[in-house]
PDB file of N, CA and C in Angstrom:
ATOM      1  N   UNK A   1      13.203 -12.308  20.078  1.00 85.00           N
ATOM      2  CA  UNK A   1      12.354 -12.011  21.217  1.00 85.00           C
ATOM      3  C   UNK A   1      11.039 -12.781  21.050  1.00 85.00           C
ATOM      4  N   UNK A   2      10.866 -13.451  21.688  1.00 95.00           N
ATOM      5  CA  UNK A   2       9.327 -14.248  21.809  1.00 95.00           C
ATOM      6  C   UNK A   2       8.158 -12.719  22.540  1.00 95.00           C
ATOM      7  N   UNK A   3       6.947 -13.688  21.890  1.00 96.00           N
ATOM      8  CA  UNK A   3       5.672 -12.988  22.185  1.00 96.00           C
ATOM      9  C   UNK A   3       5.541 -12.388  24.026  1.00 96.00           C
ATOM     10  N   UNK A   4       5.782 -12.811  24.596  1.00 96.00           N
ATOM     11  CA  UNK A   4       5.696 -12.104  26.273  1.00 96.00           C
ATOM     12  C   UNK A   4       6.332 -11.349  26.629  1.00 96.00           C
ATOM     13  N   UNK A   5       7.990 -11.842  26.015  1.00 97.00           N
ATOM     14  CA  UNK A   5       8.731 -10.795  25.786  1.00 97.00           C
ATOM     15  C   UNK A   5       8.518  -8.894  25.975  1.00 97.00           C
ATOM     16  N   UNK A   6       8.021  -9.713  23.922  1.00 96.00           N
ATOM     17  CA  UNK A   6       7.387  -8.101  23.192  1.00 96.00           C
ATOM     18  C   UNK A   6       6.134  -7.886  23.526  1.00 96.00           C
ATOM     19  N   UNK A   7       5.549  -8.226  24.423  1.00 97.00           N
ATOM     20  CA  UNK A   7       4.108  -7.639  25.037  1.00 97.00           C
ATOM     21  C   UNK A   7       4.447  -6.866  26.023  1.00 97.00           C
ATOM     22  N   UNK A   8       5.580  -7.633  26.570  1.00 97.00           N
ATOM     23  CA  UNK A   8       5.874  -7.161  27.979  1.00 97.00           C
ATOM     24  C   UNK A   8       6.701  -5.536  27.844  1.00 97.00           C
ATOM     25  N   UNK A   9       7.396  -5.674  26.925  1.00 97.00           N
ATOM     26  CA  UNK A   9       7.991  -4.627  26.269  1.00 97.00           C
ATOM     27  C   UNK A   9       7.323  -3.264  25.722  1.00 97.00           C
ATOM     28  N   UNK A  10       6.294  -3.816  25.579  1.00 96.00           N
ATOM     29  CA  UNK A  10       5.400  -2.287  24.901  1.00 96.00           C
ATOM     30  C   UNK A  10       4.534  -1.989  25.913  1.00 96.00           C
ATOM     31  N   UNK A  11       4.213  -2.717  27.388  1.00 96.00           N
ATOM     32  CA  UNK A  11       3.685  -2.465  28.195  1.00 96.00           C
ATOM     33  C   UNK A  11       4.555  -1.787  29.494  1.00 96.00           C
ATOM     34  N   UNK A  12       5.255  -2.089  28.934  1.00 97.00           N
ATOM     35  CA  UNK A  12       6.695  -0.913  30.061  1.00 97.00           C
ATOM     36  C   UNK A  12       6.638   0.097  29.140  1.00 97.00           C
ATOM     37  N   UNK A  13       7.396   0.158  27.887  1.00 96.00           N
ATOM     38  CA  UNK A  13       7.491   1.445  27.590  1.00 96.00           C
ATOM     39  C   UNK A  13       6.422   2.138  27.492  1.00 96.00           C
ATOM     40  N   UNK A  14       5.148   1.839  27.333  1.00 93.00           N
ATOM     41  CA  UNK A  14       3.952   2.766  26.656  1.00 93.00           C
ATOM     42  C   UNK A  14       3.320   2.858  28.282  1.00 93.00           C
ATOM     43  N   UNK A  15       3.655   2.401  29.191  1.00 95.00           N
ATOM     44  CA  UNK A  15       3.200   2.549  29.988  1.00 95.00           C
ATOM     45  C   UNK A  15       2.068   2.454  30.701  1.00 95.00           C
ATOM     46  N   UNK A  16       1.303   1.114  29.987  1.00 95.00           N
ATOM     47  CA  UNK A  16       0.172   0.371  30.289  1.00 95.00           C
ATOM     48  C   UNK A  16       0.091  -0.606  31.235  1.00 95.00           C
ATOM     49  N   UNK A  17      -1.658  -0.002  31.931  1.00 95.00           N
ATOM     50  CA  UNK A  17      -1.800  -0.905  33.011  1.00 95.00           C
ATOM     51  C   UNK A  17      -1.830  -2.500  33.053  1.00 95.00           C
ATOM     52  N   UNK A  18      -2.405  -2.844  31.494  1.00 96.00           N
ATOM     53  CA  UNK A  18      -2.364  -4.380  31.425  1.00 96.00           C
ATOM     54  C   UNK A  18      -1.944  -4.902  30.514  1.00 96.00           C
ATOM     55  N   UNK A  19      -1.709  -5.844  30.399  1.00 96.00           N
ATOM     56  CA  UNK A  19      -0.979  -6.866  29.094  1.00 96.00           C
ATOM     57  C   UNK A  19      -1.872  -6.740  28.455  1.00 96.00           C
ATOM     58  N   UNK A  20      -3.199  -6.931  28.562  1.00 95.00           N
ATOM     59  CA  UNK A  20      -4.054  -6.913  27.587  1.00 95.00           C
ATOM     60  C   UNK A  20      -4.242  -5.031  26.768  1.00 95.00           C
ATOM     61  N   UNK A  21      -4.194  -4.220  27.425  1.00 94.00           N
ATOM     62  CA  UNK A  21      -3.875  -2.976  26.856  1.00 94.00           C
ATOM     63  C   UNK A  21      -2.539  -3.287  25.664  1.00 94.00           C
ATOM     64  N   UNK A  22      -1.733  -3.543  26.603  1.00 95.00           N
ATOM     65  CA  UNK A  22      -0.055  -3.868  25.693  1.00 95.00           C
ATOM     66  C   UNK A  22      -0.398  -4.464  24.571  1.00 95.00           C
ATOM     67  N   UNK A  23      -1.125  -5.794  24.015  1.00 95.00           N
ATOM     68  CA  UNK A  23      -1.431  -6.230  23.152  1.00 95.00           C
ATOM     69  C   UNK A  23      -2.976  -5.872  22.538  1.00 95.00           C
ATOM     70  N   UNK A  24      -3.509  -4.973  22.664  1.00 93.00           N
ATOM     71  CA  UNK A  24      -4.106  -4.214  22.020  1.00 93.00           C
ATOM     72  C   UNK A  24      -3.568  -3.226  20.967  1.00 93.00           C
ATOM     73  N   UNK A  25      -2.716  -2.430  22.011  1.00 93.00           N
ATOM     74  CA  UNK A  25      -2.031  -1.337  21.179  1.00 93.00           C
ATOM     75  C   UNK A  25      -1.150  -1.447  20.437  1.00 93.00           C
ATOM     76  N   UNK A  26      -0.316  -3.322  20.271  1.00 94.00           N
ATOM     77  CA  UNK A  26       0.317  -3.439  19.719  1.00 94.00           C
ATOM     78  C   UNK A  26      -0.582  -4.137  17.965  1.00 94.00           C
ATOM     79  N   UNK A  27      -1.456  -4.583  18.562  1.00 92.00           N
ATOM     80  CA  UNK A  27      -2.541  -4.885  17.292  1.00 92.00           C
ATOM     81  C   UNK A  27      -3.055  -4.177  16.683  1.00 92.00           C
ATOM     82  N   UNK A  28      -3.153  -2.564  17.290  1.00 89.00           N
ATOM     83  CA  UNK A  28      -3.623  -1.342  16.634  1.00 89.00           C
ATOM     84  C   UNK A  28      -2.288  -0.664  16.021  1.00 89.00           C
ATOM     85  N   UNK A  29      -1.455  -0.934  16.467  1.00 90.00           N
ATOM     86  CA  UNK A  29      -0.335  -0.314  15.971  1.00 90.00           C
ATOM     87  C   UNK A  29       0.314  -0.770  14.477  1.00 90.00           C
ATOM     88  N   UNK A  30      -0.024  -2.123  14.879  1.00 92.00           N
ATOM     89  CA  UNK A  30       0.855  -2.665  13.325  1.00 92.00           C
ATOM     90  C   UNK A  30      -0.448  -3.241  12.486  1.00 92.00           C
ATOM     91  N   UNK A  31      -1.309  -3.008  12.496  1.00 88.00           N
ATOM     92  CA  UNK A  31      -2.260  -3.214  11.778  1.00 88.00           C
ATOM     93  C   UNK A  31      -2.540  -1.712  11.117  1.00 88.00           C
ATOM     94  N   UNK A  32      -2.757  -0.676  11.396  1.00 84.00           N
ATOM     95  CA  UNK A  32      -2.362   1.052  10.953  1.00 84.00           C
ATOM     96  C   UNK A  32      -1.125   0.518   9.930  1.00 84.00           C
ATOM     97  N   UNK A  33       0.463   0.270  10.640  1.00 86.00           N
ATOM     98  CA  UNK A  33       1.586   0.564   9.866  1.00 86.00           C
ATOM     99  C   UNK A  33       0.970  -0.278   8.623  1.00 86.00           C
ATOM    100  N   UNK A  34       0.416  -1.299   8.604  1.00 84.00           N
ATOM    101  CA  UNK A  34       0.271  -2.482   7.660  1.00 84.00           C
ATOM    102  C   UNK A  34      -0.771  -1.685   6.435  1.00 84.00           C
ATOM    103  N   UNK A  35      -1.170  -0.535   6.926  1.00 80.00           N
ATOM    104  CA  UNK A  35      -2.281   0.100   5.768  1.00 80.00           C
ATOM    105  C   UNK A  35      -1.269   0.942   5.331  1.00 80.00           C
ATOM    106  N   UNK A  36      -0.496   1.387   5.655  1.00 80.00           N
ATOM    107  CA  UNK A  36       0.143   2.429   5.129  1.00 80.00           C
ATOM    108  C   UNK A  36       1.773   2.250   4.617  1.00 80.00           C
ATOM    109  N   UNK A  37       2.044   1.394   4.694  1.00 82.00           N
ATOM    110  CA  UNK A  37       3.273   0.389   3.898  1.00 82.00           C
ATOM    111  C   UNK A  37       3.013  -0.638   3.183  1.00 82.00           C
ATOM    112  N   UNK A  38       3.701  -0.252   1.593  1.00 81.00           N
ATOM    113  CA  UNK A  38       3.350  -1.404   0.501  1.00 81.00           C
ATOM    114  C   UNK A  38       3.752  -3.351   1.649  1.00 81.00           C
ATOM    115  N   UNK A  39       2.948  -3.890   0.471  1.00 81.00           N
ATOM    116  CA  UNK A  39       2.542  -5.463   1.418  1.00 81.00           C
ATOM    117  C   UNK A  39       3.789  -5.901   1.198  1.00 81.00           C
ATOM    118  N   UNK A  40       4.555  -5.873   0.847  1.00 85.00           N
ATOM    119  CA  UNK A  40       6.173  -6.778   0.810  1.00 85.00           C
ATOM    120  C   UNK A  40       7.228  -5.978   1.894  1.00 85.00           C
ATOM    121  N   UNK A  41       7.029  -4.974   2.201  1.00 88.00           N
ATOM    122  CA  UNK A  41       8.208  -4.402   3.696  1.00 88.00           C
ATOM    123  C   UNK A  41       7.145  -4.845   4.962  1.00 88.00           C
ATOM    124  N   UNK A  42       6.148  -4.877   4.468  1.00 87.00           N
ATOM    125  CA  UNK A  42       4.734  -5.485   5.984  1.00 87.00           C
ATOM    126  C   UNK A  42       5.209  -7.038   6.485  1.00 87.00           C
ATOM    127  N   UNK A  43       5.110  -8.002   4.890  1.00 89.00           N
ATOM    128  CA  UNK A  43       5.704  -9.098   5.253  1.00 89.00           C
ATOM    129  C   UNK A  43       6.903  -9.241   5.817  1.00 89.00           C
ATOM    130  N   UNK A  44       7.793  -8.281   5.223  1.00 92.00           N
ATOM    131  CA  UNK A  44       9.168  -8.885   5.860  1.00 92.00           C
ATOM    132  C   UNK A  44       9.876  -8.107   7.206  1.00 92.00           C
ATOM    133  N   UNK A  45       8.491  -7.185   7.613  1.00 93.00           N
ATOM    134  CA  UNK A  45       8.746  -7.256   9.274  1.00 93.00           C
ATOM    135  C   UNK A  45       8.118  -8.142  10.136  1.00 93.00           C
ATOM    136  N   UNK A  46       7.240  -8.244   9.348  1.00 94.00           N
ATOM    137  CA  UNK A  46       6.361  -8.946  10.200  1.00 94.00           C
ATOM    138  C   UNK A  46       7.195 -10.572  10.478  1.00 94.00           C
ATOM    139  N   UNK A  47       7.786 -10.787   9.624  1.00 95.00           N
ATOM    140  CA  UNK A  47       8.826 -12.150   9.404  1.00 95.00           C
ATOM    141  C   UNK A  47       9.959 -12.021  11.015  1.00 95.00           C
ATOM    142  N   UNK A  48       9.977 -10.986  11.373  1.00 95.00           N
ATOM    143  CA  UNK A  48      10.828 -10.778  12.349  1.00 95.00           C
ATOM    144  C   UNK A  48      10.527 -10.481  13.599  1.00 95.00           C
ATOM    145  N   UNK A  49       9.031 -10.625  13.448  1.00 96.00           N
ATOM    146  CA  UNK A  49       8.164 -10.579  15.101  1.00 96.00           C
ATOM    147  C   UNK A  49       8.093 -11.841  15.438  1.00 96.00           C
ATOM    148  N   UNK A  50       7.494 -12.360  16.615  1.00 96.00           N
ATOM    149  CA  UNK A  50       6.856 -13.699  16.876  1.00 96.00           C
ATOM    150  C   UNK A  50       5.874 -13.715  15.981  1.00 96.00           C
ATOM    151  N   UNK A  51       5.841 -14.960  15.635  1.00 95.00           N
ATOM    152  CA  UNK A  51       4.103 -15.265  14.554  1.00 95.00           C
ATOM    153  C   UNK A  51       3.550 -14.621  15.400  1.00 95.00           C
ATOM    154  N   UNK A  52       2.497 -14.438  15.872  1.00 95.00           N
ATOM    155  CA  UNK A  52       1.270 -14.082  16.093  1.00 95.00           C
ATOM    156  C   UNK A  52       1.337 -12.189  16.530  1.00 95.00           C
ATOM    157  N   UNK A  53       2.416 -11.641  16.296  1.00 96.00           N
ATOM    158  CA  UNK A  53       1.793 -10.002  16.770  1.00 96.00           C
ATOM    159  C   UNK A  53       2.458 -10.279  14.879  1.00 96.00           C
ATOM    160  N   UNK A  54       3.386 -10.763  14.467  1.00 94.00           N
ATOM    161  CA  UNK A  54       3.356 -10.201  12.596  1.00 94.00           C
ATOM    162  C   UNK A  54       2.274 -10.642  11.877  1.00 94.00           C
ATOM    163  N   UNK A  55       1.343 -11.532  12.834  1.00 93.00           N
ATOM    164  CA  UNK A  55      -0.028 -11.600  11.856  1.00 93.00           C
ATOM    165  C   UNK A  55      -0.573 -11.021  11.738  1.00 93.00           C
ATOM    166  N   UNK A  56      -0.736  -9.395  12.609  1.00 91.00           N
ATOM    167  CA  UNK A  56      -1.025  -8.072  12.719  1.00 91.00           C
ATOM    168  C   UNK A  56      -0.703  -7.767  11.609  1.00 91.00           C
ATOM    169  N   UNK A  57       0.361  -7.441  11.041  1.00 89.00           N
ATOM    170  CA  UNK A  57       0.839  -6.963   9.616  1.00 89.00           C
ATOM    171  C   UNK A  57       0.471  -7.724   8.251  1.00 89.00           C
ATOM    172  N   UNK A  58       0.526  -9.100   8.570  1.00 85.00           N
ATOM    173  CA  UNK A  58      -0.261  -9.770   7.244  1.00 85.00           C
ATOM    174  C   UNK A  58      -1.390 -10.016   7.281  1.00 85.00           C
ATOM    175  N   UNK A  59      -2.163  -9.968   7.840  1.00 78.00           N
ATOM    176  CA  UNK A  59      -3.910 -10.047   7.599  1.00 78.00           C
ATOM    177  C   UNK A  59      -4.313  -8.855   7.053  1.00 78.00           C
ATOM    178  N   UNK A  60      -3.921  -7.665   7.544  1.00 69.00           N
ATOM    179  CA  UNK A  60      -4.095  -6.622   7.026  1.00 69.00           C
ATOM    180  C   UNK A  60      -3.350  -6.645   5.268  1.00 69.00           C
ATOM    181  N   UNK A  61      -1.631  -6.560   5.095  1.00 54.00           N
ATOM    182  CA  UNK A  61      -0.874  -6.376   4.142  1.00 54.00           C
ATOM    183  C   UNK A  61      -1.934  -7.290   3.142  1.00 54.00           C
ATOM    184  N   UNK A  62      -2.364  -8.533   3.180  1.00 53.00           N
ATOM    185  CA  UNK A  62      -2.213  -9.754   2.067  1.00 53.00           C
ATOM    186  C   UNK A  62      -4.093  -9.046   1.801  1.00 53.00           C
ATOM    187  N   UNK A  63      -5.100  -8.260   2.705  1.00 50.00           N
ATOM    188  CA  UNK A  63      -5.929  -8.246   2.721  1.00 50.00           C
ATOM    189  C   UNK A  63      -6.170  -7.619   0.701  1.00 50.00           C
ATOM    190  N   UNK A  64      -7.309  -8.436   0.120  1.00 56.00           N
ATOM    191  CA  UNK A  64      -7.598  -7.692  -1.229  1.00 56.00           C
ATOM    192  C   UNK A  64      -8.030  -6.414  -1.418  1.00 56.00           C
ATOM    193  N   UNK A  65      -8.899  -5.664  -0.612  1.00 58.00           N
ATOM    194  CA  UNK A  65      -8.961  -4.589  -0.473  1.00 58.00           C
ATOM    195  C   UNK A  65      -7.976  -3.343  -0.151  1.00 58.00           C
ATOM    196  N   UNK A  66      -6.939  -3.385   0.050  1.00 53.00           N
ATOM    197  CA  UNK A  66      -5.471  -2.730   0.668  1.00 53.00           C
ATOM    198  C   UNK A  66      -4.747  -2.362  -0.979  1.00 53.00           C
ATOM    199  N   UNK A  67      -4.406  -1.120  -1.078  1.00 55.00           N
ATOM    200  CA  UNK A  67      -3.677  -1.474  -2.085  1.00 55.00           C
ATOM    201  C   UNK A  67      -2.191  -1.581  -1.907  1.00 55.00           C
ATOM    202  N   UNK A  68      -1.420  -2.042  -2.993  1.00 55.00           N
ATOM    203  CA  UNK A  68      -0.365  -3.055  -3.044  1.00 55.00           C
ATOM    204  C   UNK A  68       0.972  -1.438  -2.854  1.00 55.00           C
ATOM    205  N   UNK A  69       0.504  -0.457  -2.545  1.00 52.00           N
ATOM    206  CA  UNK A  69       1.170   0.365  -2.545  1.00 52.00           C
ATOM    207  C   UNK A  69       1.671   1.426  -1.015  1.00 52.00           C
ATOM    208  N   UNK A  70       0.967   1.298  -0.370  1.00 58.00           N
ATOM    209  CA  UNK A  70       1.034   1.838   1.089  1.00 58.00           C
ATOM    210  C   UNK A  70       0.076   3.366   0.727  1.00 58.00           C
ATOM    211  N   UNK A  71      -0.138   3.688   1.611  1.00 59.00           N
ATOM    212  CA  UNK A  71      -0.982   5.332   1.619  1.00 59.00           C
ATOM    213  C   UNK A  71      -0.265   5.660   2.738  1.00 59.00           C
ATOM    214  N   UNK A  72       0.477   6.804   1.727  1.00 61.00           N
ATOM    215  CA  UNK A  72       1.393   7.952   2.554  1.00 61.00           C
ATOM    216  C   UNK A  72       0.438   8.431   3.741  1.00 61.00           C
ATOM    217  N   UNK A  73       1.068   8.808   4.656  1.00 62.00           N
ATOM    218  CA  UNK A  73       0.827  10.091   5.626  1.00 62.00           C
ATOM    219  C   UNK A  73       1.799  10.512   6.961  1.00 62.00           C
ATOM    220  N   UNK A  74       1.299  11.872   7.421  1.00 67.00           N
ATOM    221  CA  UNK A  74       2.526  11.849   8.089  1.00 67.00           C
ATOM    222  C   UNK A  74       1.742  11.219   9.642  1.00 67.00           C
ATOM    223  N   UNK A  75       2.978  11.493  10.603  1.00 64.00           N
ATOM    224  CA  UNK A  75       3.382  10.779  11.755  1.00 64.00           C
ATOM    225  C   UNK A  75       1.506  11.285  12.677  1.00 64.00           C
ATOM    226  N   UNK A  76       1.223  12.619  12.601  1.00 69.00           N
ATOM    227  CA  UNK A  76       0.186  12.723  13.124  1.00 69.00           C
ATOM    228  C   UNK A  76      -1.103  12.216  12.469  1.00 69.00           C
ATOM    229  N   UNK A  77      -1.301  11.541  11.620  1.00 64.00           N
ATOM    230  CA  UNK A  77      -1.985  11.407  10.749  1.00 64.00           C
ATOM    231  C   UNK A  77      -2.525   9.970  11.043  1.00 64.00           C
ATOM    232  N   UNK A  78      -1.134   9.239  11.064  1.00 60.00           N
ATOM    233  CA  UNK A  78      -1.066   7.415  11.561  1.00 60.00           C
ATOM    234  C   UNK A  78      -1.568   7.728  13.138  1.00 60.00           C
ATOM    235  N   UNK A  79      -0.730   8.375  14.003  1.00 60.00           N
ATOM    236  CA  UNK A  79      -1.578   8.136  15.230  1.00 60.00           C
ATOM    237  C   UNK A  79      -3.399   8.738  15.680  1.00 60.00           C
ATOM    238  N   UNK A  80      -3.444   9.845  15.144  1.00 62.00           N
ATOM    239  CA  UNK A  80      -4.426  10.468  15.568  1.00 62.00           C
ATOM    240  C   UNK A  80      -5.782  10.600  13.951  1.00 62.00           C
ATOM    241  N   UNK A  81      -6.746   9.871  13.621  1.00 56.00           N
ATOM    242  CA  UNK A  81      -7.304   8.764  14.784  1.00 56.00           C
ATOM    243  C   UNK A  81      -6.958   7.589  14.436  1.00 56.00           C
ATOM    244  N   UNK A  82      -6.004   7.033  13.412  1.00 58.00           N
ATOM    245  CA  UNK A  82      -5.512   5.375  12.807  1.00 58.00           C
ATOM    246  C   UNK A  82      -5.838   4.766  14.136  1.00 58.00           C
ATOM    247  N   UNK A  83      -4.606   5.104  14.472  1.00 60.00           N
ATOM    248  CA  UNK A  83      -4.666   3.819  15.722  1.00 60.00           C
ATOM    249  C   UNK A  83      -5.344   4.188  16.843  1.00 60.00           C
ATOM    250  N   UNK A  84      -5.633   5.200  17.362  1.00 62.00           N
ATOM    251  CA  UNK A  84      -6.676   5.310  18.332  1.00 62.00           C
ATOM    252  C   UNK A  84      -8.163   4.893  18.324  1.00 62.00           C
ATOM    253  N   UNK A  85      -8.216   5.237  16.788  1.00 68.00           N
ATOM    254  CA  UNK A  85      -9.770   4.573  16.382  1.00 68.00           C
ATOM    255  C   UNK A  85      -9.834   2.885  16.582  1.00 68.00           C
ATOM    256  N   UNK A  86      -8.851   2.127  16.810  1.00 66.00           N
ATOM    257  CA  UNK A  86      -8.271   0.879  16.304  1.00 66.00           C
ATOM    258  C   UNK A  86      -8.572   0.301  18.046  1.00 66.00           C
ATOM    259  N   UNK A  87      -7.813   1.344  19.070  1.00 65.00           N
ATOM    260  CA  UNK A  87      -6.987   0.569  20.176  1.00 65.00           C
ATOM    261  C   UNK A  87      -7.031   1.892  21.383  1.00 65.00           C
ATOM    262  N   UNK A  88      -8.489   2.294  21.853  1.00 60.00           N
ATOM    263  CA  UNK A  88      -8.069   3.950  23.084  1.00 60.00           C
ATOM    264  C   UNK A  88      -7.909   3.160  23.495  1.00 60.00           C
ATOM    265  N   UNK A  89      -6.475   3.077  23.984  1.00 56.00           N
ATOM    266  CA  UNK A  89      -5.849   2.460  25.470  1.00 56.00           C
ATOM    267  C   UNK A  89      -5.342   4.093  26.361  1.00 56.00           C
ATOM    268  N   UNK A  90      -5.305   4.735  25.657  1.00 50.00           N
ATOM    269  CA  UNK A  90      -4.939   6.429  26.467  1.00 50.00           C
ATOM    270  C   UNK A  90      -6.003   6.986  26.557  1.00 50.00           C
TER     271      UNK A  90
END
Protein backbone atom coordinates (compact mmCIF):
# COMPACT_ATOMS: atom_id res chain seq x y z
CA UNK A 1 0.00 0.00 0.00
CA UNK A 2 1.60 3.35 -0.84
CA UNK A 3 1.41 6.53 1.38
CA UNK A 4 -2.25 8.05 0.04
CA UNK A 5 -3.38 4.91 0.10
CA UNK A 6 -2.71 4.53 4.00
CA UNK A 7 -3.63 8.13 4.73
CA UNK A 8 -6.58 7.70 2.96
CA UNK A 9 -7.29 4.64 4.94
CA UNK A 10 -7.06 5.94 8.45
CA UNK A 11 -9.06 8.87 7.35
CA UNK A 12 -12.12 6.69 6.46
CA UNK A 13 -11.85 4.52 9.19
CA UNK A 14 -11.11 7.03 12.07
CA UNK A 15 -13.34 9.13 10.55
CA UNK A 16 -11.55 12.35 9.89
CA UNK A 17 -12.40 15.48 8.33
CA UNK A 18 -8.96 15.96 6.64
CA UNK A 19 -6.01 14.21 5.32
CA UNK A 20 -4.11 16.33 7.23
CA UNK A 21 -5.97 15.14 10.58
CA UNK A 22 -5.44 11.42 8.97
CA UNK A 23 -1.76 12.02 8.93
CA UNK A 24 -1.49 13.56 12.10
CA UNK A 25 -3.06 10.83 13.94
CA UNK A 26 -1.23 8.52 12.11
CA UNK A 27 2.16 10.31 13.30
CA UNK A 28 0.78 10.35 16.80
CA UNK A 29 -0.10 6.96 16.64
CA UNK A 30 3.06 5.23 15.66
CA UNK A 31 5.29 7.46 17.22
CA UNK A 32 3.37 6.42 20.98
CA UNK A 33 3.57 2.54 19.59
CA UNK A 34 7.40 3.35 18.83
CA UNK A 35 7.88 4.36 22.77
CA UNK A 36 6.40 1.51 23.94
CA UNK A 37 7.84 -1.42 21.74
CA UNK A 38 11.49 -2.57 22.00
CA UNK A 39 13.43 -0.73 18.71
CA UNK A 40 13.84 -3.97 16.57
CA UNK A 41 9.74 -5.01 16.19
CA UNK A 42 9.45 -0.77 15.58
CA UNK A 43 11.97 -1.27 12.76
CA UNK A 44 10.57 -4.14 11.27
CA UNK A 45 7.08 -2.64 11.01
CA UNK A 46 7.95 0.18 10.17
CA UNK A 47 9.91 -1.76 7.12
CA UNK A 48 6.37 -2.57 5.94
CA UNK A 49 4.78 0.92 5.78
CA UNK A 50 5.61 3.39 2.99
CA UNK A 51 8.97 5.16 4.00
CA UNK A 52 7.74 8.11 5.27
CA UNK A 53 4.64 7.18 7.89
CA UNK A 54 7.58 4.08 9.19
CA UNK A 55 9.77 7.04 9.80
CA UNK A 56 7.22 7.64 12.50
CA UNK A 57 8.48 4.49 14.16
CA UNK A 58 12.24 4.99 13.59
CA UNK A 59 12.99 8.44 14.63
CA UNK A 60 11.40 7.73 17.64
CA UNK A 61 12.70 3.62 18.00
CA UNK A 62 16.63 4.57 16.93
CA UNK A 63 16.09 7.87 19.23
CA UNK A 64 19.16 7.61 22.27
CA UNK A 65 17.02 8.57 24.83
CA UNK A 66 14.22 5.59 24.34
CA UNK A 67 15.14 2.62 25.98
CA UNK A 68 16.06 -0.44 23.93
CA UNK A 69 13.26 -2.23 25.73
CA UNK A 70 9.63 -0.86 25.13
CA UNK A 71 7.58 0.51 28.37
CA UNK A 72 4.74 -1.69 29.01
CA UNK A 73 1.24 -0.30 29.37
CA UNK A 74 -2.10 -1.11 28.86
CA UNK A 75 -4.45 -0.14 25.88
CA UNK A 76 -5.92 2.91 27.96
CA UNK A 77 -2.81 4.10 28.96
CA UNK A 78 -1.24 4.35 25.10
CA UNK A 79 -4.35 6.21 24.05
CA UNK A 80 -5.35 8.45 26.81
CA UNK A 81 -3.05 11.00 27.00
CA UNK A 82 0.08 9.20 24.65
CA UNK A 83 -1.40 9.95 21.67
CA UNK A 84 -3.82 12.56 22.32
CA UNK A 85 -1.17 14.63 23.93
CA UNK A 86 0.77 13.94 20.51
CA UNK A 87 -2.30 14.47 17.85
CA UNK A 88 -6.30 16.03 19.46
CA UNK A 89 -7.74 15.32 16.26
CA UNK A 90 -11.11 14.20 18.49
Amino acid sequence: MDHDNFIGQVQTRAHLDSRGAAEGATRATLETLAERIPATPADNLAAQLPQEIGEHLRRVATSPDQPATGLRMERRQFLDPSVSEREPTR
